[in-house]
Amino acid sequence: MSNLNELIKKIALSALEEKKSVEIFFGVVESESPLQIRLDQKKVFGETFLELSNNVKNFNVDITINGVTQQCTTHNELKKNEKVILIRFQGGQKYLVLDRM
């Protein structure tokens, strides 16, 4: 009976690992253009694996001052050696670069 319990535990753990639920990681910007972020000694991800929040990229915003609306650019691009917080999407194929540390 204990062998059956152990087998069920192994199957359940294997299924959870395959699902690859959301996880939080920390990384360092290796290069700005093209953007590359290092998670550890072996894992470096380029732009195809990264989704950027507005906290870490340039974006345009409309601002109204004294009734006049103008479009301004917010300069939030990542710089080399900045430490960042990443969230791995379920399935493990993409990472959201959430913010700087």
XYZ file of C-alpha atoms in Angstrom, residues 22-92:
71
model
C 3.742 31.189 -12.017
C 7.043 31.906 -10.239
C 8.971 35.028 -9.259
C 12.625 35.430 -10.304
C 15.297 38.072 -9.919
C 17.670 39.008 -12.701
C 20.273 41.483 -13.904
C 20.234 43.383 -17.196
C 23.177 42.071 -19.241
C 22.676 44.368 -22.235
C 20.274 47.105 -23.308
C 20.176 46.633 -27.067
C 19.316 43.926 -27.674
C 17.774 43.536 -24.235
C 19.133 40.520 -22.370
C 18.469 39.607 -18.757
C 20.476 37.047 -16.796
C 18.642 34.946 -14.195
C 21.608 32.822 -13.157
C 24.932 31.555 -14.513
C 23.283 29.524 -17.279
C 20.019 31.351 -18.039
C 20.070 34.521 -20.146
C 16.836 35.602 -21.841
C 16.462 37.892 -24.830
C 13.567 40.030 -26.012
C 11.607 37.106 -27.499
C 11.160 35.634 -24.004
C 10.416 38.938 -22.230
C 7.286 41.052 -21.841
C 7.955 44.495 -20.388
C 5.689 46.420 -18.023
C 5.510 50.215 -18.322
C 7.779 50.358 -15.264
C 10.729 49.171 -17.368
C 10.132 50.572 -20.870
C 9.562 53.873 -22.618
C 5.937 54.750 -23.287
C 3.871 57.733 -24.372
C 1.285 59.385 -22.147
C -1.128 62.259 -22.746
C -0.808 65.117 -20.250
C -3.207 68.048 -19.957
C -1.837 71.298 -18.519
C -4.044 74.402 -18.403
C -6.501 72.794 -20.809
C -3.833 71.919 -23.378
C -3.208 68.219 -23.996
C 0.225 67.127 -25.105
C 1.827 63.766 -25.599
C 4.958 63.123 -23.553
C 7.374 60.208 -23.482
C 8.202 58.571 -20.186
C 11.764 57.242 -20.274
C 11.838 54.073 -18.200
C 14.050 51.815 -20.336
C 16.285 49.372 -18.540
C 19.995 50.050 -18.162
C 22.875 47.588 -17.982
C 23.478 46.065 -14.506
C 20.045 47.038 -13.138
C 18.436 44.381 -10.980
C 14.903 43.422 -11.992
C 11.956 41.357 -10.774
C 10.497 38.877 -13.253
C 7.386 36.730 -13.160
C 7.398 33.528 -15.206
C 4.091 32.990 -16.974
C 2.342 29.691 -16.498
C 3.895 27.230 -18.918
C 7.361 28.728 -18.532
